[in-house]
Coordinates of C-alpha atoms and ligand atoms in Angstrom, one line a residue:
M1 CA -21.2 92.7 68.8
G2 CA -20.4 94.5 72.1
L3 CA -23.4 95.1 74.3
T4 CA -26.0 92.4 73.6
T5 CA -28.7 90.4 75.3
S6 CA -28.1 86.8 76.5
K7 CA -30.6 85.3 74.0
E8 CA -28.1 83.9 71.4
M9 CA -25.3 83.6 74.0
F10 CA -27.4 81.1 76.1
K11 CA -28.6 79.2 73.0
K12 CA -25.0 78.6 72.0
A13 CA -24.0 77.8 75.6
Y14 CA -26.9 75.3 76.0
E15 CA -26.0 73.6 72.7
G16 CA -22.3 73.5 73.5
G17 CA -22.8 72.3 77.1
Y18 CA -20.9 75.2 78.6
A19 CA -21.9 78.2 80.8
V20 CA -21.2 81.9 80.6
G21 CA -19.8 83.6 83.7
A22 CA -21.8 86.3 85.3
F23 CA -19.5 88.4 87.4
N24 CA -20.6 91.2 89.8
V25 CA -19.0 94.5 89.2
N26 CA -18.6 97.3 91.7
N27 CA -15.7 99.4 90.5
M28 CA -13.3 100.1 87.7
E29 CA -10.6 97.6 88.6
I30 CA -13.2 94.7 88.8
I31 CA -14.6 95.6 85.4
Q32 CA -11.1 95.9 83.9
G33 CA -10.0 92.6 85.4
I34 CA -13.0 90.7 84.1
M35 CA -12.9 92.2 80.7
D36 CA -9.1 91.6 80.3
A37 CA -9.7 88.0 81.1
A38 CA -12.7 87.7 78.6
V39 CA -10.6 89.4 75.9
E40 CA -7.6 87.1 76.5
A41 CA -9.8 84.0 76.5
N42 CA -12.0 85.2 73.7
S43 CA -15.1 84.5 75.8
P44 CA -18.5 86.1 76.1
V45 CA -19.2 87.5 79.5
I46 CA -22.0 88.9 81.7
L47 CA -21.3 91.9 83.8
Q48 CA -23.9 92.2 86.6
V49 CA -24.8 95.1 88.8
S50 CA -26.6 94.6 92.1
S51 CA -28.6 97.3 93.8
G52 CA -25.8 97.4 96.4
A53 CA -23.4 98.1 93.6
R54 CA -25.6 100.9 92.3
K55 CA -25.7 102.4 95.7
Y56 CA -21.9 102.1 96.1
A57 CA -20.7 103.3 92.7
N58 CA -23.7 105.2 91.3
A59 CA -25.4 103.4 88.4
I60 CA -24.2 105.8 85.8
Y61 CA -20.5 105.2 86.6
L62 CA -20.8 101.5 86.3
R63 CA -22.7 101.7 83.0
K64 CA -20.1 104.1 81.5
L65 CA -17.3 102.0 82.8
V66 CA -18.8 98.9 81.1
E67 CA -19.2 101.0 77.8
A68 CA -15.5 102.0 78.2
A69 CA -14.4 98.4 78.7
I70 CA -16.2 97.3 75.5
E71 CA -14.7 100.2 73.5
D72 CA -11.3 99.3 74.9
A73 CA -11.7 95.7 73.9
K74 CA -12.7 96.8 70.4
A75 CA -9.7 99.0 70.1
K76 CA -7.6 95.8 70.9
G77 CA -9.3 94.1 68.0
K78 CA -11.6 92.0 70.2
D79 CA -15.3 92.2 69.7
I80 CA -16.5 90.5 72.9
D81 CA -20.2 89.9 73.5
V82 CA -21.1 91.6 76.8
V83 CA -24.4 91.5 78.7
L84 CA -25.1 94.3 81.1
H85 CA -27.3 92.7 83.7
L86 CA -29.2 93.8 86.8
D87 CA -28.5 91.3 89.6
H88 CA -31.3 90.6 92.1
G89 CA -33.6 93.4 91.1
D90 CA -36.3 93.4 93.8
T91 CA -38.9 95.8 92.4
F92 CA -40.5 96.6 89.1
E93 CA -39.3 100.2 89.4
L94 CA -35.6 99.2 89.7
C95 CA -35.9 96.8 86.7
K96 CA -37.7 99.6 84.7
D97 CA -34.9 102.1 85.6
C98 CA -32.2 99.6 84.3
I99 CA -34.2 98.8 81.2
D100 CA -34.7 102.5 80.4
S101 CA -31.0 103.2 81.0
G102 CA -29.4 100.7 78.6
F103 CA -29.1 97.4 80.5
T104 CA -29.7 94.5 78.1
S105 CA -30.9 92.1 80.8
V106 CA -32.5 92.3 84.2
M107 CA -33.2 89.9 87.0
I108 CA -36.4 90.2 88.9
D109 CA -36.0 88.3 92.1
G110 CA -39.4 87.5 93.5
S111 CA -38.2 84.4 95.3
K112 CA -39.1 85.8 98.7
Y113 CA -42.8 86.1 97.7
S114 CA -45.5 83.4 97.2
F115 CA -45.5 81.6 93.9
E116 CA -48.5 83.7 92.7
E117 CA -47.0 87.0 93.8
N118 CA -43.6 86.0 92.1
V119 CA -45.5 85.1 88.9
E120 CA -47.4 88.5 89.0
L121 CA -44.2 90.6 89.6
T122 CA -42.1 88.7 87.0
K123 CA -44.8 88.9 84.4
K124 CA -45.1 92.7 84.9
V125 CA -41.3 93.0 84.3
V126 CA -41.4 90.7 81.3
E127 CA -44.2 92.7 79.7
Y128 CA -42.2 95.9 80.1
A129 CA -38.8 94.4 79.1
H130 CA -39.6 92.4 76.0
P131 CA -41.0 95.1 73.8
R132 CA -37.8 97.1 74.6
G133 CA -35.5 94.2 73.6
V134 CA -34.4 93.4 77.1
V135 CA -34.4 89.8 78.5
V136 CA -35.5 88.8 82.0
E137 CA -34.1 86.3 84.5
A138 CA -36.4 85.3 87.3
E139 CA -35.9 83.1 90.4
L140 CA -37.8 80.2 91.9
G141 CA -36.9 78.5 95.1
K142 CA -34.9 80.1 97.9
L143 CA -31.1 80.1 98.2
A144 CA -29.5 80.3 101.7
G145 CA -26.9 83.0 102.4
I146 CA -26.4 86.7 102.5
E147 CA -27.6 89.0 99.7
D148 CA -28.1 92.7 99.9
D149 CA -27.8 92.5 103.7
V150 CA -30.6 90.0 104.0
N151 CA -29.5 86.7 105.6
V152 CA -31.6 83.7 104.5
K153 CA -30.9 80.9 107.1
E154 CA -30.2 77.4 105.9
E155 CA -33.4 76.1 107.3
D156 CA -35.4 78.7 105.3
A157 CA -33.8 77.8 102.0
K158 CA -36.0 75.9 99.6
F159 CA -35.1 73.8 96.6
T160 CA -36.8 74.6 93.3
S161 CA -39.7 72.3 92.5
P162 CA -39.6 71.1 88.9
D163 CA -43.4 71.1 88.7
E164 CA -43.5 74.8 89.7
A165 CA -40.6 75.7 87.4
V166 CA -42.5 74.4 84.4
K167 CA -45.6 76.3 85.4
F168 CA -43.6 79.5 86.3
V169 CA -41.8 79.7 82.9
E170 CA -45.1 79.1 81.1
L171 CA -47.0 81.7 83.1
T172 CA -44.4 84.5 83.1
G173 CA -42.5 84.1 79.8
C174 CA -39.2 84.8 81.6
D175 CA -36.1 84.1 79.5
S176 CA -34.0 82.3 82.0
L177 CA -34.6 80.9 85.5
A178 CA -32.4 80.9 88.6
I179 CA -32.9 77.7 90.5
A180 CA -32.1 76.6 94.0
I181 CA -30.2 73.2 94.1
G182 CA -28.0 73.7 97.1
T183 CA -25.7 76.7 96.3
S184 CA -25.9 79.8 98.5
H185 CA -24.6 83.3 98.5
G186 CA -21.4 84.3 100.3
A187 CA -18.2 82.6 101.4
Y188 CA -19.7 80.0 103.8
K189 CA -21.7 77.7 101.6
F190 CA -21.4 74.3 103.3
K191 CA -20.8 73.2 106.9
G192 CA -20.0 69.6 105.9
E193 CA -19.3 68.0 102.5
P194 CA -20.3 70.3 99.5
K195 CA -23.4 68.8 97.8
L196 CA -25.6 70.0 95.0
R197 CA -29.0 68.4 94.0
I198 CA -27.9 67.6 90.4
D199 CA -31.0 65.2 90.4
I200 CA -33.3 68.2 90.7
L201 CA -31.4 70.1 88.0
K202 CA -31.7 67.1 85.7
E203 CA -35.4 66.9 86.3
I204 CA -35.9 70.6 85.6
T205 CA -33.8 70.3 82.4
D206 CA -35.8 67.2 81.3
R207 CA -39.1 69.1 81.8
L208 CA -37.8 72.3 80.2
P209 CA -35.6 71.1 77.3
G210 CA -33.6 73.9 75.7
Y211 CA -34.4 76.4 78.4
P212 CA -31.5 78.3 80.0
L213 CA -31.1 77.9 83.8
V214 CA -29.0 80.0 86.1
L215 CA -26.9 79.1 89.1
H216 CA -26.5 81.8 91.8
G217 CA -24.1 81.5 94.7
A218 CA -21.6 79.6 92.5
S219 CA -18.3 80.9 93.9
S220 CA -15.8 78.2 94.6
V221 CA -14.1 80.2 97.4
P222 CA -10.6 79.2 96.4
Q223 CA -8.7 78.1 99.5
E224 CA -5.5 79.8 98.3
F225 CA -7.3 83.2 98.8
V226 CA -8.9 82.1 102.1
E227 CA -5.5 81.1 103.4
M228 CA -3.9 84.3 102.1
C229 CA -6.6 86.4 103.8
N230 CA -6.2 84.6 107.1
K231 CA -2.3 84.7 106.9
Y232 CA -2.3 88.4 106.4
G233 CA -4.5 89.5 109.2
G234 CA -7.9 88.4 107.9
N235 CA -10.4 86.4 109.9
I236 CA -12.6 84.1 107.6
P237 CA -12.1 80.7 109.0
G238 CA -13.9 77.8 107.5
A239 CA -15.0 79.6 104.3
K240 CA -16.0 77.0 101.7
G241 CA -17.5 77.2 98.2
V242 CA -18.9 75.0 95.4
P243 CA -16.3 72.6 94.1
E244 CA -15.4 73.5 90.5
E245 CA -16.2 70.0 89.2
L246 CA -19.8 70.4 90.4
L247 CA -20.1 73.6 88.4
R248 CA -18.7 71.9 85.3
E249 CA -21.3 69.2 85.8
A250 CA -24.1 71.7 86.2
A251 CA -23.0 73.4 82.9
K252 CA -23.7 70.1 81.1
Y253 CA -27.3 70.0 82.2
G254 CA -28.8 73.3 81.0
V255 CA -27.1 75.8 83.4
C256 CA -26.0 78.6 81.0
K257 CA -25.2 81.3 83.5
I258 CA -23.0 80.9 86.6
N259 CA -22.9 83.8 89.1
I260 CA -19.6 84.7 90.8
D261 CA -19.1 87.5 93.2
S262 CA -17.5 86.2 96.4
D263 CA -14.5 84.9 94.5
I264 CA -13.8 88.4 93.2
R265 CA -14.0 89.8 96.7
L266 CA -11.6 87.2 98.0
A267 CA -9.1 87.5 95.2
M268 CA -8.9 91.3 95.7
T269 CA -8.9 91.2 99.5
A270 CA -6.2 88.5 99.7
N271 CA -3.9 90.4 97.4
I272 CA -4.5 93.8 99.1
R273 CA -3.9 92.3 102.5
E274 CA -0.6 90.7 101.3
C275 CA 0.5 93.9 99.8
F276 CA -0.1 95.9 102.9
T277 CA 1.7 93.4 105.1
E278 CA 4.6 92.6 102.8
S279 CA 5.1 96.2 101.6
P280 CA 4.1 98.5 104.4
E281 CA 5.8 101.4 102.6
V282 CA 3.2 101.3 99.8
F283 CA 0.6 104.0 100.0
D284 CA -0.2 104.5 96.3
P285 CA -3.7 103.0 95.7
R286 CA -2.6 102.1 92.1
T287 CA -0.1 99.6 93.5
Y288 CA -2.5 97.6 95.6
L289 CA -5.5 98.1 93.4
G290 CA -3.3 97.1 90.4
K291 CA -2.4 93.8 92.2
A292 CA -6.1 93.3 93.0
R293 CA -7.1 93.9 89.4
T294 CA -4.5 91.4 88.1
A295 CA -5.8 88.8 90.7
V296 CA -9.3 89.3 89.4
K297 CA -8.2 88.8 85.8
D298 CA -6.3 85.6 86.6
M299 CA -9.1 84.2 88.6
V300 CA -11.7 85.0 86.0
K301 CA -9.5 83.6 83.2
H302 CA -9.1 80.4 85.2
K303 CA -12.9 80.1 85.5
I304 CA -13.5 80.7 81.8
V305 CA -10.8 78.2 80.7
N306 CA -11.1 75.5 83.3
V307 CA -14.5 75.7 84.8
L308 CA -17.1 77.4 82.6
G309 CA -15.8 76.2 79.2
S310 CA -16.6 79.5 77.5
E311 CA -13.1 80.0 76.1
N312 CA -12.9 80.7 72.4
K313 CA -16.7 80.8 72.1
M314 CA -16.7 84.2 70.4
Ligands
G3H1 O1 -26.0 87.9 95.2 C1 -25.5 88.9 95.7 C2 -24.3 89.4 95.1 O2 -23.2 88.8 95.6 C3 -24.3 90.9 95.2 O3 -23.9 91.3 96.5 O4 -25.8 92.8 97.0 O5 -23.6 92.9 98.3 O6 -23.7 93.7 95.9 P1 -24.3 92.8 97.0
13P2 P1 -21.4 84.1 95.3 O1 -21.6 84.7 96.6 O2 -21.3 82.6 95.4 O3 -20.3 84.7 94.5 O4 -22.8 84.4 94.4 C1 -22.9 85.5 93.7 C2 -24.3 85.7 93.1 O5 -25.1 84.8 93.1 C3 -24.7 87.0 92.6 O6 -26.0 87.0 92.2
ZN3 ZN1 -27.3 85.8 93.4

């Protein structure tokens, strides 16, 4: 199929009790690492672009790189379903730009607005997206953590209300909903014991049967990468993520899309730091970026096979 929307992908994931990984892409090596993993594991995948990624790489480069990755997979005999998704779109104009330029899915994140304003903005995006064959993810509730340079403090985070979720989906017609149940963006997710409000998730799933939910801030922050970063000159003490078993559990209760960005950053940085320290003679970017790319591939394949459950679902 190649580039597709998440409609069928989520239906299959929901029925199969697994989730599809949504990985943030910022450059060629990240796209290649993720796609190589998806090809090896025969898994659908969502490649998502934030507005920060668009600023960094220029939107057209990322889109063309994704097209190239799909073509490369096809040349290897693997027709992998890929969703090209806008992550955390914050305005109608940004969503429109992505819809017009070939994205198959957009997120409109109105979570910082009032319920009514969020409904109004989301509805406007849905009305533009649907006739053009594009699906829309929205967000209700508020995650803690850093996203696009905005830091939402823990005390300002807000779990998603099941009552509001039902109303919101009905009023907006959005195709999937990101919910807040205790995950957060970035590498510092929990001060004490990691905990997710699976009870809230179950209630939302009970009230919206068959409806695909999305988990943002779902990196596990593998301690091997944290330790590697710190060993080789980094300074990220106490970084902690969502335990993988909690993600597996969430996937059983209607979570069809699991967002991972920080783990990619950590995998790359740990391996580049190690390379610089262990091999100071290296100055060819292909050497250290090649190691970073392999680390992304291995990490993503591990997620697909051992956490998300989307292996061999093509
Ligand atoms: O949720 C945020 C993602 O990790 C994207 O981060 O806005 O720094 O690209 P970014
Ligand atoms: P992490 O920071 O946990 O990787 O979350 C990424 C995310 O939610 C992207 O939208
Ligand atoms: Zn997010």
